[in-house]
PDB file of C-alpha atoms and ligand atoms in Angstrom:
ATOM      1  CA  UNK A 103      21.129 -21.530  16.471  1.00  0.00           C
ATOM      2  CA  UNK A 104      21.120 -25.373  16.334  1.00  0.00           C
ATOM      3  CA  UNK A 105      20.562 -27.145  13.006  1.00  0.00           C
ATOM      4  CA  UNK A 106      17.132 -28.285  14.227  1.00  0.00           C
ATOM      5  CA  UNK A 107      16.101 -24.777  15.270  1.00  0.00           C
ATOM      6  CA  UNK A 108      17.377 -23.426  11.970  1.00  0.00           C
ATOM      7  CA  UNK A 109      15.352 -26.015  10.037  1.00  0.00           C
ATOM      8  CA  UNK A 110      12.249 -25.158  12.079  1.00  0.00           C
ATOM      9  CA  UNK A 111      12.652 -21.435  11.453  1.00  0.00           C
ATOM     10  CA  UNK A 112      13.160 -21.878   7.700  1.00  0.00           C
ATOM     11  CA  UNK A 113      10.156 -24.219   7.510  1.00  0.00           C
ATOM     12  CA  UNK A 114       7.811 -21.621   9.036  1.00  0.00           C
ATOM     13  CA  UNK A 115       5.282 -20.336   6.530  1.00  0.00           C
ATOM     14  CA  UNK A 116       5.576 -16.640   5.883  1.00  0.00           C
ATOM     15  CA  UNK A 117       2.800 -14.296   6.961  1.00  0.00           C
ATOM     16  CA  UNK A 118       1.737 -11.131   5.159  1.00  0.00           C
ATOM     17  CA  UNK A 119      -0.204  -8.310   6.795  1.00  0.00           C
ATOM     18  CA  UNK A 120      -2.212  -6.336   4.245  1.00  0.00           C
ATOM     19  CA  UNK A 121      -4.072  -3.123   5.044  1.00  0.00           C
ATOM     20  CA  UNK A 122      -7.012  -2.116   2.877  1.00  0.00           C
ATOM     21  CA  UNK A 123      -7.705  -5.774   2.155  1.00  0.00           C
ATOM     22  CA  UNK A 124     -11.470  -5.363   1.755  1.00  0.00           C
ATOM     23  CA  UNK A 125     -11.291  -4.050  -1.828  1.00  0.00           C
ATOM     24  CA  UNK A 126      -9.193  -3.348  -4.910  1.00  0.00           C
ATOM     25  CA  UNK A 127      -5.420  -3.731  -4.676  1.00  0.00           C
ATOM     26  CA  UNK A 128      -5.640  -5.138  -1.133  1.00  0.00           C
ATOM     27  CA  UNK A 129      -7.802  -8.070  -2.273  1.00  0.00           C
ATOM     28  CA  UNK A 130      -5.396  -8.682  -5.153  1.00  0.00           C
ATOM     29  CA  UNK A 131      -2.389  -8.657  -2.784  1.00  0.00           C
ATOM     30  CA  UNK A 132      -4.202 -11.247  -0.653  1.00  0.00           C
ATOM     31  CA  UNK A 133      -4.908 -13.480  -3.679  1.00  0.00           C
ATOM     32  CA  UNK A 134      -1.353 -13.306  -5.036  1.00  0.00           C
ATOM     33  CA  UNK A 135       0.373 -13.758  -1.663  1.00  0.00           C
ATOM     34  CA  UNK A 136      -1.909 -16.669  -0.716  1.00  0.00           C
ATOM     35  CA  UNK A 137      -0.972 -18.256  -4.040  1.00  0.00           C
ATOM     36  CA  UNK A 138       2.655 -17.939  -2.899  1.00  0.00           C
ATOM     37  CA  UNK A 139       1.781 -20.110   0.091  1.00  0.00           C
ATOM     38  CA  UNK A 140       1.551 -17.384   2.712  1.00  0.00           C
ATOM     39  CA  UNK A 141      -0.671 -16.954   5.735  1.00  0.00           C
ATOM     40  CA  UNK A 142      -2.453 -13.630   5.921  1.00  0.00           C
ATOM     41  CA  UNK A 143      -3.540 -10.911   8.310  1.00  0.00           C
ATOM     42  CA  UNK A 144      -6.225  -8.806   6.636  1.00  0.00           C
ATOM     43  CA  UNK A 145      -7.014  -5.288   7.874  1.00  0.00           C
ATOM     44  CA  UNK A 146      -9.764  -2.814   6.908  1.00  0.00           C
ATOM     45  CA  UNK A 147     -12.894  -1.211   8.402  1.00  0.00           C
ATOM     46  CA  UNK A 148     -15.441  -3.475   6.652  1.00  0.00           C
ATOM     47  CA  UNK A 149     -14.920  -6.699   8.541  1.00  0.00           C
ATOM     48  CA  UNK A 150     -17.669  -8.612   6.707  1.00  0.00           C
ATOM     49  CA  UNK A 151     -15.747  -8.163   3.456  1.00  0.00           C
ATOM     50  CA  UNK A 152     -12.542  -9.374   5.116  1.00  0.00           C
ATOM     51  CA  UNK A 153     -14.363 -12.455   6.428  1.00  0.00           C
ATOM     52  CA  UNK A 154     -15.774 -13.246   2.956  1.00  0.00           C
ATOM     53  CA  UNK A 155     -12.298 -12.961   1.448  1.00  0.00           C
ATOM     54  CA  UNK A 156     -10.870 -15.130   4.225  1.00  0.00           C
ATOM     55  CA  UNK A 157     -13.539 -17.800   3.547  1.00  0.00           C
ATOM     56  CA  UNK A 158     -12.755 -17.714  -0.175  1.00  0.00           C
ATOM     57  CA  UNK A 159      -9.013 -18.078   0.488  1.00  0.00           C
ATOM     58  CA  UNK A 160      -9.544 -20.963   2.936  1.00  0.00           C
ATOM     59  CA  UNK A 161     -11.573 -22.733   0.253  1.00  0.00           C
ATOM     60  CA  UNK A 162      -8.831 -22.209  -2.355  1.00  0.00           C
ATOM     61  CA  UNK A 163      -5.881 -23.053  -0.084  1.00  0.00           C
ATOM     62  CA  UNK A 164      -6.590 -25.821   2.433  1.00  0.00           C
ATOM     63  CA  UNK A 165      -3.851 -25.049   4.919  1.00  0.00           C
ATOM     64  CA  UNK A 166      -3.916 -21.241   4.905  1.00  0.00           C
ATOM     65  CA  UNK A 167      -4.309 -19.301   8.177  1.00  0.00           C
ATOM     66  CA  UNK A 168      -6.144 -15.986   7.847  1.00  0.00           C
ATOM     67  CA  UNK A 169      -6.688 -13.507  10.660  1.00  0.00           C
ATOM     68  CA  UNK A 170      -9.082 -10.594  10.068  1.00  0.00           C
ATOM     69  CA  UNK A 171      -8.679  -7.367  12.025  1.00  0.00           C
ATOM     70  CA  UNK A 172     -11.248  -4.588  11.779  1.00  0.00           C
ATOM     71  CA  UNK A 173      -9.506  -1.244  12.166  1.00  0.00           C
ATOM     72  CA  UNK A 174      -9.936   2.337  11.055  1.00  0.00           C
ATOM     73  CA  UNK A 175      -6.443   3.550  10.209  1.00  0.00           C
ATOM     74  CA  UNK A 176      -7.477   7.176  10.534  1.00  0.00           C
ATOM     75  CA  UNK A 177      -7.829   6.597  14.304  1.00  0.00           C
ATOM     76  CA  UNK A 178      -4.677   7.223  16.380  1.00  0.00           C
ATOM     77  CA  UNK A 179      -4.917   3.931  18.297  1.00  0.00           C
ATOM     78  CA  UNK A 180      -5.337   1.711  15.180  1.00  0.00           C
ATOM     79  CA  UNK A 181      -1.692   0.666  14.558  1.00  0.00           C
ATOM     80  CA  UNK A 182      -1.188  -0.301  18.230  1.00  0.00           C
ATOM     81  CA  UNK A 183      -4.498  -2.200  18.168  1.00  0.00           C
ATOM     82  CA  UNK A 184      -3.391  -4.157  15.073  1.00  0.00           C
ATOM     83  CA  UNK A 185       0.024  -4.861  16.604  1.00  0.00           C
ATOM     84  CA  UNK A 186      -1.562  -6.102  19.850  1.00  0.00           C
ATOM     85  CA  UNK A 187      -3.930  -8.447  17.939  1.00  0.00           C
ATOM     86  CA  UNK A 188      -1.027  -9.863  15.928  1.00  0.00           C
ATOM     87  CA  UNK A 189       1.078 -10.394  19.080  1.00  0.00           C
ATOM     88  CA  UNK A 190      -1.901 -11.984  20.851  1.00  0.00           C
ATOM     89  CA  UNK A 191      -2.247 -14.488  17.990  1.00  0.00           C
ATOM     90  CA  UNK A 192       1.501 -15.196  18.224  1.00  0.00           C
ATOM     91  CA  UNK A 193       2.070 -14.262  14.594  1.00  0.00           C
ATOM     92  CA  UNK A 194       5.303 -12.950  13.102  1.00  0.00           C
ATOM     93  CA  UNK A 195       4.870 -10.600  10.174  1.00  0.00           C
ATOM     94  CA  UNK A 196       7.238 -11.199   7.252  1.00  0.00           C
ATOM     95  CA  UNK A 197       5.470  -9.087   4.620  1.00  0.00           C
ATOM     96  CA  UNK A 198       3.920  -5.733   5.527  1.00  0.00           C
ATOM     97  CA  UNK A 199       1.743  -4.303   2.768  1.00  0.00           C
ATOM     98  CA  UNK A 200       0.639  -0.776   3.676  1.00  0.00           C
ATOM     99  CA  UNK A 201      -2.021  -0.416   1.027  1.00  0.00           C
ATOM    100  CA  UNK A 202      -5.080   1.250   2.639  1.00  0.00           C
ATOM    101  CA  UNK A 203      -5.841   4.660   1.240  1.00  0.00           C
ATOM    102  CA  UNK A 204      -8.539   6.891  -0.122  1.00  0.00           C
ATOM    103  CA  UNK A 205      -9.135   9.975  -2.146  1.00  0.00           C
ATOM    104  CA  UNK A 206      -9.213  12.725   0.483  1.00  0.00           C
ATOM    105  CA  UNK A 207     -10.984  15.948   1.407  1.00  0.00           C
ATOM    106  CA  UNK A 208     -10.023  19.124  -0.440  1.00  0.00           C
ATOM    107  CA  UNK A 209      -7.627  21.045   1.802  1.00  0.00           C
ATOM    108  CA  UNK A 210      -9.268  24.441   1.463  1.00  0.00           C
ATOM    109  CA  UNK A 211     -12.869  23.332   0.963  1.00  0.00           C
ATOM    110  CA  UNK A 212     -13.330  21.011   3.975  1.00  0.00           C
ATOM    111  CA  UNK A 213     -13.388  23.393   6.978  1.00  0.00           C
ATOM    112  CA  UNK A 214     -13.130  20.750   9.750  1.00  0.00           C
ATOM    113  CA  UNK A 215      -9.459  20.278  10.604  1.00  0.00           C
ATOM    114  CA  UNK A 216     -10.326  16.982  12.315  1.00  0.00           C
ATOM    115  CA  UNK A 217     -11.286  15.526   8.920  1.00  0.00           C
ATOM    116  CA  UNK A 218      -8.011  16.689   7.396  1.00  0.00           C
ATOM    117  CA  UNK A 219      -6.024  15.322  10.324  1.00  0.00           C
ATOM    118  CA  UNK A 220      -7.727  11.919  10.152  1.00  0.00           C
ATOM    119  CA  UNK A 221      -6.948  11.767   6.458  1.00  0.00           C
ATOM    120  CA  UNK A 222      -3.265  12.540   6.990  1.00  0.00           C
ATOM    121  CA  UNK A 223      -3.185   9.867   9.696  1.00  0.00           C
ATOM    122  CA  UNK A 224      -4.614   7.249   7.315  1.00  0.00           C
ATOM    123  CA  UNK A 225      -2.270   8.189   4.474  1.00  0.00           C
ATOM    124  CA  UNK A 226       1.033   8.797   6.324  1.00  0.00           C
ATOM    125  CA  UNK A 227       1.127   8.408  10.112  1.00  0.00           C
ATOM    126  CA  UNK A 228      -0.468   4.959  10.251  1.00  0.00           C
ATOM    127  CA  UNK A 229       1.926   3.659   7.573  1.00  0.00           C
ATOM    128  CA  UNK A 230       4.924   5.053   9.437  1.00  0.00           C
ATOM    129  CA  UNK A 231       3.738   3.644  12.759  1.00  0.00           C
ATOM    130  CA  UNK A 232       3.069   0.175  11.319  1.00  0.00           C
ATOM    131  CA  UNK A 233       6.633   0.160   9.956  1.00  0.00           C
ATOM    132  CA  UNK A 234       7.887   1.377  13.336  1.00  0.00           C
ATOM    133  CA  UNK A 235       6.069  -1.510  15.037  1.00  0.00           C
ATOM    134  CA  UNK A 236       6.812  -4.390  12.653  1.00  0.00           C
ATOM    135  CA  UNK A 237      10.159  -3.680  10.950  1.00  0.00           C
ATOM    136  CA  UNK A 238      12.475  -4.095  13.996  1.00  0.00           C
ATOM    137  CA  UNK A 239      11.392  -7.755  14.389  1.00  0.00           C
ATOM    138  CA  UNK A 240      12.060  -8.273  10.660  1.00  0.00           C
ATOM    139  CA  UNK A 241      15.589  -6.895  11.187  1.00  0.00           C
ATOM    140  CA  UNK A 242      16.101  -9.296  14.101  1.00  0.00           C
ATOM    141  CA  UNK A 243      14.983 -12.269  11.987  1.00  0.00           C
ATOM    142  CA  UNK A 244      17.070 -11.012   9.023  1.00  0.00           C
ATOM    143  CA  UNK A 245      14.063 -11.247   6.762  1.00  0.00           C
ATOM    144  CA  UNK A 246      11.333  -8.790   5.910  1.00  0.00           C
ATOM    145  CA  UNK A 247       9.462  -7.280   3.002  1.00  0.00           C
ATOM    146  CA  UNK A 248       7.568  -3.970   3.041  1.00  0.00           C
ATOM    147  CA  UNK A 249       5.482  -2.385   0.307  1.00  0.00           C
ATOM    148  CA  UNK A 250       4.057   1.076   0.895  1.00  0.00           C
ATOM    149  CA  UNK A 251       1.467   1.737  -1.781  1.00  0.00           C
ATOM    150  CA  UNK A 252       2.090   5.287  -3.023  1.00  0.00           C
ATOM    151  CA  UNK A 253       1.063   6.622  -6.446  1.00  0.00           C
ATOM    152  CA  UNK A 254       2.385   8.328  -9.560  1.00  0.00           C
ATOM    153  CA  UNK A 255       0.425  11.264  -8.090  1.00  0.00           C
ATOM    154  CA  UNK A 256       3.240  11.486  -5.545  1.00  0.00           C
ATOM    155  CA  UNK A 257       5.792  12.053  -8.311  1.00  0.00           C
ATOM    156  CA  UNK A 258       4.574  15.493  -9.463  1.00  0.00           C
ATOM    157  CA  UNK A 259       2.815  18.455  -7.828  1.00  0.00           C
ATOM    158  CA  UNK A 260      -0.699  19.289  -9.019  1.00  0.00           C
ATOM    159  CA  UNK A 261      -3.137  21.926  -7.919  1.00  0.00           C
ATOM    160  CA  UNK A 262      -6.536  20.918  -6.585  1.00  0.00           C
ATOM    161  CA  UNK A 263      -6.657  18.908  -3.407  1.00  0.00           C
ATOM    162  CA  UNK A 264      -3.167  19.547  -1.884  1.00  0.00           C
ATOM    163  CA  UNK A 265      -3.209  16.375   0.260  1.00  0.00           C
ATOM    164  CA  UNK A 266      -3.309  13.216  -1.818  1.00  0.00           C
ATOM    165  CA  UNK A 267      -0.181  13.746  -3.957  1.00  0.00           C
ATOM    166  CA  UNK A 268       1.957  15.130  -1.107  1.00  0.00           C
ATOM    167  CA  UNK A 269       0.963  12.269   1.210  1.00  0.00           C
ATOM    168  CA  UNK A 270       2.037   9.787  -1.483  1.00  0.00           C
ATOM    169  CA  UNK A 271       5.265  11.766  -2.043  1.00  0.00           C
ATOM    170  CA  UNK A 272       5.951  11.340   1.670  1.00  0.00           C
ATOM    171  CA  UNK A 273       5.485   7.563   1.315  1.00  0.00           C
ATOM    172  CA  UNK A 274       7.987   7.498  -1.557  1.00  0.00           C
ATOM    173  CA  UNK A 275      10.588   9.478   0.431  1.00  0.00           C
ATOM    174  CA  UNK A 276       9.922   7.498   3.612  1.00  0.00           C
ATOM    175  CA  UNK A 277      10.151   4.132   1.815  1.00  0.00           C
ATOM    176  CA  UNK A 278      13.443   5.077   0.162  1.00  0.00           C
ATOM    177  CA  UNK A 279      14.932   6.182   3.490  1.00  0.00           C
ATOM    178  CA  UNK A 280      13.668   3.070   5.274  1.00  0.00           C
ATOM    179  CA  UNK A 281      14.982   0.824   2.488  1.00  0.00           C
ATOM    180  CA  UNK A 282      18.446   2.360   2.847  1.00  0.00           C
ATOM    181  CA  UNK A 283      18.292   2.066   6.643  1.00  0.00           C
ATOM    182  CA  UNK A 284      17.537  -1.683   6.616  1.00  0.00           C
ATOM    183  CA  UNK A 285      19.390  -2.624   3.438  1.00  0.00           C
ATOM    184  CA  UNK A 286      21.929  -4.819   5.303  1.00  0.00           C
ATOM    185  CA  UNK A 287      19.329  -6.536   7.491  1.00  0.00           C
ATOM    186  CA  UNK A 288      17.611  -8.771   4.935  1.00  0.00           C
ATOM    187  CA  UNK A 289      14.663  -6.367   4.740  1.00  0.00           C
ATOM    188  CA  UNK A 290      13.506  -5.000   1.388  1.00  0.00           C
ATOM    189  CA  UNK A 291      11.267  -1.943   1.155  1.00  0.00           C
ATOM    190  CA  UNK A 292       9.505  -0.515  -1.901  1.00  0.00           C
ATOM    191  CA  UNK A 293       7.173   2.360  -2.600  1.00  0.00           C
ATOM    192  CA  UNK A 294       4.761   1.003  -5.196  1.00  0.00           C
ATOM    193  CA  UNK A 295       3.515   3.776  -7.495  1.00  0.00           C
ATOM    194  CA  UNK A 296       0.512   2.782  -9.594  1.00  0.00           C
ATOM    195  CA  UNK A 297      -1.174   5.043 -12.112  1.00  0.00           C
ATOM    196  CA  UNK A 298      -4.913   4.779 -12.810  1.00  0.00           C
ATOM    197  CA  UNK A 299      -5.992   1.313 -11.681  1.00  0.00           C
ATOM    198  CA  UNK A 300      -9.345  -0.492 -11.912  1.00  0.00           C
ATOM    199  CA  UNK A 301     -10.436  -0.773  -8.251  1.00  0.00           C
ATOM    200  CA  UNK A 302     -13.191   0.796  -6.138  1.00  0.00           C
ATOM    201  CA  UNK A 303     -11.003   3.857  -5.455  1.00  0.00           C
ATOM    202  CA  UNK A 304     -12.633   6.325  -7.850  1.00  0.00           C
ATOM    203  CA  UNK A 305     -16.159   5.180  -7.033  1.00  0.00           C
ATOM    204  CA  UNK A 306     -15.448   5.496  -3.289  1.00  0.00           C
ATOM    205  CA  UNK A 307     -14.126   9.027  -3.842  1.00  0.00           C
ATOM    206  CA  UNK A 308     -17.130  10.038  -5.982  1.00  0.00           C
ATOM    207  CA  UNK A 309     -14.957  10.203  -9.098  1.00  0.00           C
ATOM    208  CA  UNK A 310     -16.596   7.738 -11.456  1.00  0.00           C
ATOM    209  CA  UNK A 311     -17.078  10.506 -14.037  1.00  0.00           C
ATOM    210  CA  UNK A 312     -13.297  10.805 -14.289  1.00  0.00           C
ATOM    211  CA  UNK A 313     -13.055   7.121 -15.079  1.00  0.00           C
ATOM    212  CA  UNK A 314     -15.606   7.462 -17.856  1.00  0.00           C
ATOM    213  CA  UNK A 315     -13.887  10.564 -19.273  1.00  0.00           C
ATOM    214  CA  UNK A 316     -10.387   9.079 -19.583  1.00  0.00           C
ATOM    215  CA  UNK A 317      -9.091   6.687 -22.276  1.00  0.00           C
ATOM    216  CA  UNK A 318      -8.870   2.998 -21.454  1.00  0.00           C
ATOM    217  CA  UNK A 319      -5.162   2.705 -22.211  1.00  0.00           C
ATOM    218  CA  UNK A 320      -4.192   4.765 -19.145  1.00  0.00           C
ATOM    219  CA  UNK A 321      -5.930   2.241 -16.839  1.00  0.00           C
ATOM    220  CA  UNK A 322      -4.244  -0.904 -15.540  1.00  0.00           C
ATOM    221  CA  UNK A 323      -5.640  -3.933 -13.749  1.00  0.00           C
ATOM    222  CA  UNK A 324      -5.065  -4.547 -10.034  1.00  0.00           C
ATOM    223  CA  UNK A 325      -3.542  -7.896 -11.040  1.00  0.00           C
ATOM    224  CA  UNK A 326      -0.814  -6.146 -13.092  1.00  0.00           C
ATOM    225  CA  UNK A 327      -0.061  -3.549 -10.397  1.00  0.00           C
ATOM    226  CA  UNK A 328       0.317  -6.138  -7.625  1.00  0.00           C
ATOM    227  CA  UNK A 329       2.331  -8.561  -9.777  1.00  0.00           C
ATOM    228  CA  UNK A 330       4.734  -5.784 -10.807  1.00  0.00           C
ATOM    229  CA  UNK A 331       4.903  -4.513  -7.211  1.00  0.00           C
ATOM    230  CA  UNK A 332       5.895  -7.894  -5.782  1.00  0.00           C
ATOM    231  CA  UNK A 333       8.395  -8.489  -8.584  1.00  0.00           C
ATOM    232  CA  UNK A 334       9.996  -5.053  -8.109  1.00  0.00           C
ATOM    233  CA  UNK A 335      10.214  -5.577  -4.355  1.00  0.00           C
ATOM    234  CA  UNK A 336      12.058  -8.893  -4.754  1.00  0.00           C
ATOM    235  CA  UNK A 337      14.381  -7.230  -7.279  1.00  0.00           C
ATOM    236  CA  UNK A 338      15.312  -4.716  -4.547  1.00  0.00           C
ATOM    237  CA  UNK A 339      13.741  -1.697  -6.260  1.00  0.00           C
ATOM    238  CA  UNK A 340      13.060   1.068  -3.758  1.00  0.00           C
ATOM    239  CA  UNK A 341      10.553   2.752  -6.074  1.00  0.00           C
ATOM    240  CA  UNK A 342       8.404   0.608  -8.335  1.00  0.00           C
ATOM    241  CA  UNK A 343       6.464   2.482 -11.012  1.00  0.00           C
ATOM    242  CA  UNK A 344       3.737   0.191 -12.255  1.00  0.00           C
ATOM    243  CA  UNK A 345       2.495   0.143 -15.841  1.00  0.00           C
ATOM    244  CA  UNK A 346       4.559   0.647 -19.001  1.00  0.00           C
ATOM    245  CA  UNK A 347       2.951   4.038 -19.710  1.00  0.00           C
ATOM    246  CA  UNK A 348       3.783   5.365 -16.237  1.00  0.00           C
ATOM    247  CA  UNK A 349       7.321   3.946 -16.355  1.00  0.00           C
ATOM    248  CA  UNK A 350       7.782   5.947 -19.541  1.00  0.00           C
ATOM    249  CA  UNK A 351       6.238   9.110 -18.043  1.00  0.00           C
ATOM    250  CA  UNK A 352       8.056   9.020 -14.703  1.00  0.00           C
ATOM    251  CA  UNK A 353      11.491  10.211 -15.939  1.00  0.00           C
ATOM    252  CA  UNK A 354       9.721  13.137 -17.594  1.00  0.00           C
ATOM    253  CA  UNK A 355       7.983  14.012 -14.308  1.00  0.00           C
ATOM    254  CA  UNK A 356      11.305  13.785 -12.436  1.00  0.00           C
ATOM    255  CA  UNK A 357      13.435  15.689 -14.981  1.00  0.00           C
ATOM    256  CA  UNK A 358      14.452  19.193 -13.913  1.00  0.00           C
ATOM    257  CA  UNK A 359      14.145  20.191 -17.580  1.00  0.00           C
ATOM    258  CA  UNK A 360      10.763  18.690 -18.349  1.00  0.00           C
ATOM    259  CA  UNK A 361       9.060  19.045 -14.953  1.00  0.00           C
ATOM    260  CA  UNK A 362       7.840  22.614 -15.661  1.00  0.00           C
ATOM    261  CA  UNK A 363       5.963  21.255 -18.686  1.00  0.00           C
ATOM    262  CA  UNK A 364       4.228  18.630 -16.547  1.00  0.00           C
ATOM    263  CA  UNK A 365       3.303  21.317 -14.028  1.00  0.00           C
ATOM    264  CA  UNK A 366       1.339  23.139 -16.751  1.00  0.00           C
ATOM    265  CA  UNK A 367      -1.413  20.571 -16.294  1.00  0.00           C
ATOM    266  CA  UNK A 368      -2.627  22.314 -13.167  1.00  0.00           C
ATOM    267  CA  UNK A 369      -5.738  20.477 -12.022  1.00  0.00           C
ATOM    268  CA  UNK A 370      -5.112  17.105 -13.596  1.00  0.00           C
ATOM    269  CA  UNK A 371      -6.976  14.044 -12.418  1.00  0.00           C
ATOM    270  CA  UNK A 372      -6.214  12.327  -9.133  1.00  0.00           C
ATOM    271  CA  UNK A 373      -4.776   8.802  -9.293  1.00  0.00           C
TER     272      UNK A 373
HETATM  273  N1  NAP B1624      -6.975   2.886  -7.914  1.00  0.00           N
HETATM  274  C1  NAP B1624      -6.075   3.765  -8.334  1.00  0.00           C
HETATM  275  O1  NAP B1624      -6.201   4.355  -9.433  1.00  0.00           O
HETATM  276  C2  NAP B1624      -4.856   4.059  -7.492  1.00  0.00           C
HETATM  277  C3  NAP B1624      -3.754   4.696  -8.107  1.00  0.00           C
HETATM  278  C4  NAP B1624      -2.626   4.962  -7.364  1.00  0.00           C
HETATM  279  C5  NAP B1624      -2.567   4.593  -6.035  1.00  0.00           C
HETATM  280  N2  NAP B1624      -3.651   3.978  -5.447  1.00  0.00           N
HETATM  281  C6  NAP B1624      -3.535   3.623  -4.033  1.00  0.00           C
HETATM  282  O2  NAP B1624      -3.756   2.235  -3.899  1.00  0.00           O
HETATM  283  C7  NAP B1624      -4.175   1.950  -2.568  1.00  0.00           C
HETATM  284  C8  NAP B1624      -5.357   0.985  -2.604  1.00  0.00           C
HETATM  285  O3  NAP B1624      -6.457   1.662  -3.192  1.00  0.00           O
HETATM  286  P1  NAP B1624      -7.457   0.916  -4.193  1.00  0.00           P
HETATM  287  O4  NAP B1624      -7.251   1.531  -5.525  1.00  0.00           O
HETATM  288  O5  NAP B1624      -7.382  -0.542  -4.036  1.00  0.00           O
HETATM  289  O6  NAP B1624      -8.840   1.516  -3.638  1.00  0.00           O
HETATM  290  P2  NAP B1624     -10.145   0.764  -3.052  1.00  0.00           P
HETATM  291  O7  NAP B1624     -10.587  -0.297  -3.977  1.00  0.00           O
HETATM  292  O8  NAP B1624     -11.104   1.894  -2.769  1.00  0.00           O
HETATM  293  O9  NAP B1624      -9.625   0.122  -1.680  1.00  0.00           O
HETATM  294  C9  NAP B1624      -9.213   0.950  -0.621  1.00  0.00           C
HETATM  295  C10 NAP B1624      -8.949   0.089   0.593  1.00  0.00           C
HETATM  296  O10 NAP B1624      -8.474   0.930   1.662  1.00  0.00           O
HETATM  297  C11 NAP B1624      -9.261   0.692   2.813  1.00  0.00           C
HETATM  298  N3  NAP B1624      -9.396   1.897   3.634  1.00  0.00           N
HETATM  299  C12 NAP B1624      -9.820   3.118   3.249  1.00  0.00           C
HETATM  300  N4  NAP B1624      -9.899   3.941   4.311  1.00  0.00           N
HETATM  301  C13 NAP B1624      -9.518   3.211   5.395  1.00  0.00           C
HETATM  302  C14 NAP B1624      -9.420   3.489   6.785  1.00  0.00           C
HETATM  303  N5  NAP B1624      -9.734   4.693   7.288  1.00  0.00           N
HETATM  304  N6  NAP B1624      -8.993   2.501   7.620  1.00  0.00           N
HETATM  305  C15 NAP B1624      -8.695   1.269   7.131  1.00  0.00           C
HETATM  306  N7  NAP B1624      -8.773   0.948   5.826  1.00  0.00           N
HETATM  307  C16 NAP B1624      -9.196   1.902   4.970  1.00  0.00           C
HETATM  308  C17 NAP B1624     -10.620   0.247   2.285  1.00  0.00           C
HETATM  309  O11 NAP B1624     -11.269  -0.586   3.263  1.00  0.00           O
HETATM  310  P3  NAP B1624     -12.525  -0.172   4.167  1.00  0.00           P
HETATM  311  O12 NAP B1624     -13.312   0.869   3.409  1.00  0.00           O
HETATM  312  O13 NAP B1624     -13.247  -1.466   4.373  1.00  0.00           O
HETATM  313  O14 NAP B1624     -11.903   0.352   5.426  1.00  0.00           O
HETATM  314  C18 NAP B1624     -10.215  -0.601   1.085  1.00  0.00           C
HETATM  315  O15 NAP B1624      -9.917  -1.902   1.496  1.00  0.00           O
HETATM  316  C19 NAP B1624      -4.483   3.304  -1.925  1.00  0.00           C
HETATM  317  O16 NAP B1624      -3.435   3.667  -1.061  1.00  0.00           O
HETATM  318  C20 NAP B1624      -4.549   4.254  -3.110  1.00  0.00           C
HETATM  319  O17 NAP B1624      -4.216   5.572  -2.750  1.00  0.00           O
HETATM  320  C21 NAP B1624      -4.785   3.699  -6.145  1.00  0.00           C
END
């Protein structure tokens, strides 16, 4: 590479692709990454919300480029559709934030397998495919950052729904393996594990009562979760547990000695 080409490539603004950018943690990722002088690709189903966020960001940051892509990540064609739109716009993705997610159907109570399958696609397959599509180019450029938003719910088994925790546990295992695979290529990968966080998540899943029934100190702000997630990623942490309380609890959940105690709380709340 010539000195001029090198200068041009280092001068290029970074671009972050954020899924689930129409609410909660996704909006907060957009705000914090825009403040770090990045261009953005925003993905979610509710395009009007993405457009409003894009307008707000353009007002705050004069030179920012924001592309909005409406996509339902429970559909099998969604990752390829997103990739094609990004390629069409001639954008290189430097930060991939796989954040979209929802509280899912109960495994044994929802009889339609299609609903279960779509949920698993949103929570695991789409994340894996987006990494499959975007990470190789990051390796080639020797720079990339990936956050897969998991949960402390993925750190311990609980009875009840059977899908949400295990799908987040997959993201933790997948992120660790991917991080090790690309560790010499300038690409950092983290599984971000928040605990209870103030977003639209519990309302969307019909779980507002849970929010009202739990003490305030177990809830963290989206601002804290995203700030800690980005900091942990840059520090090269493969698993980032967000929130002091959850950082304290996590070794207990992982301990072979103490894990049986944690399992006693059979149908604990979903985070
Ligand atoms: N809040 C918590 O307590 C908590 C704790 C641990 C982990 N998490 C995780 O954090 C992530 C973000 O959740 P949040 O708390 O910010 O919840 P939120 O406020 O409800 O936001 C969820 C986002 O995901 C998007 N989404 C949902 N289903 C989608 C689909 N089929 N296709 C595309 N996008 C979809 C939503 O956009 P559209 O509806 O517009 O598509 C929305 O932008 C999730 O992975 C969640 O599991 C949350």
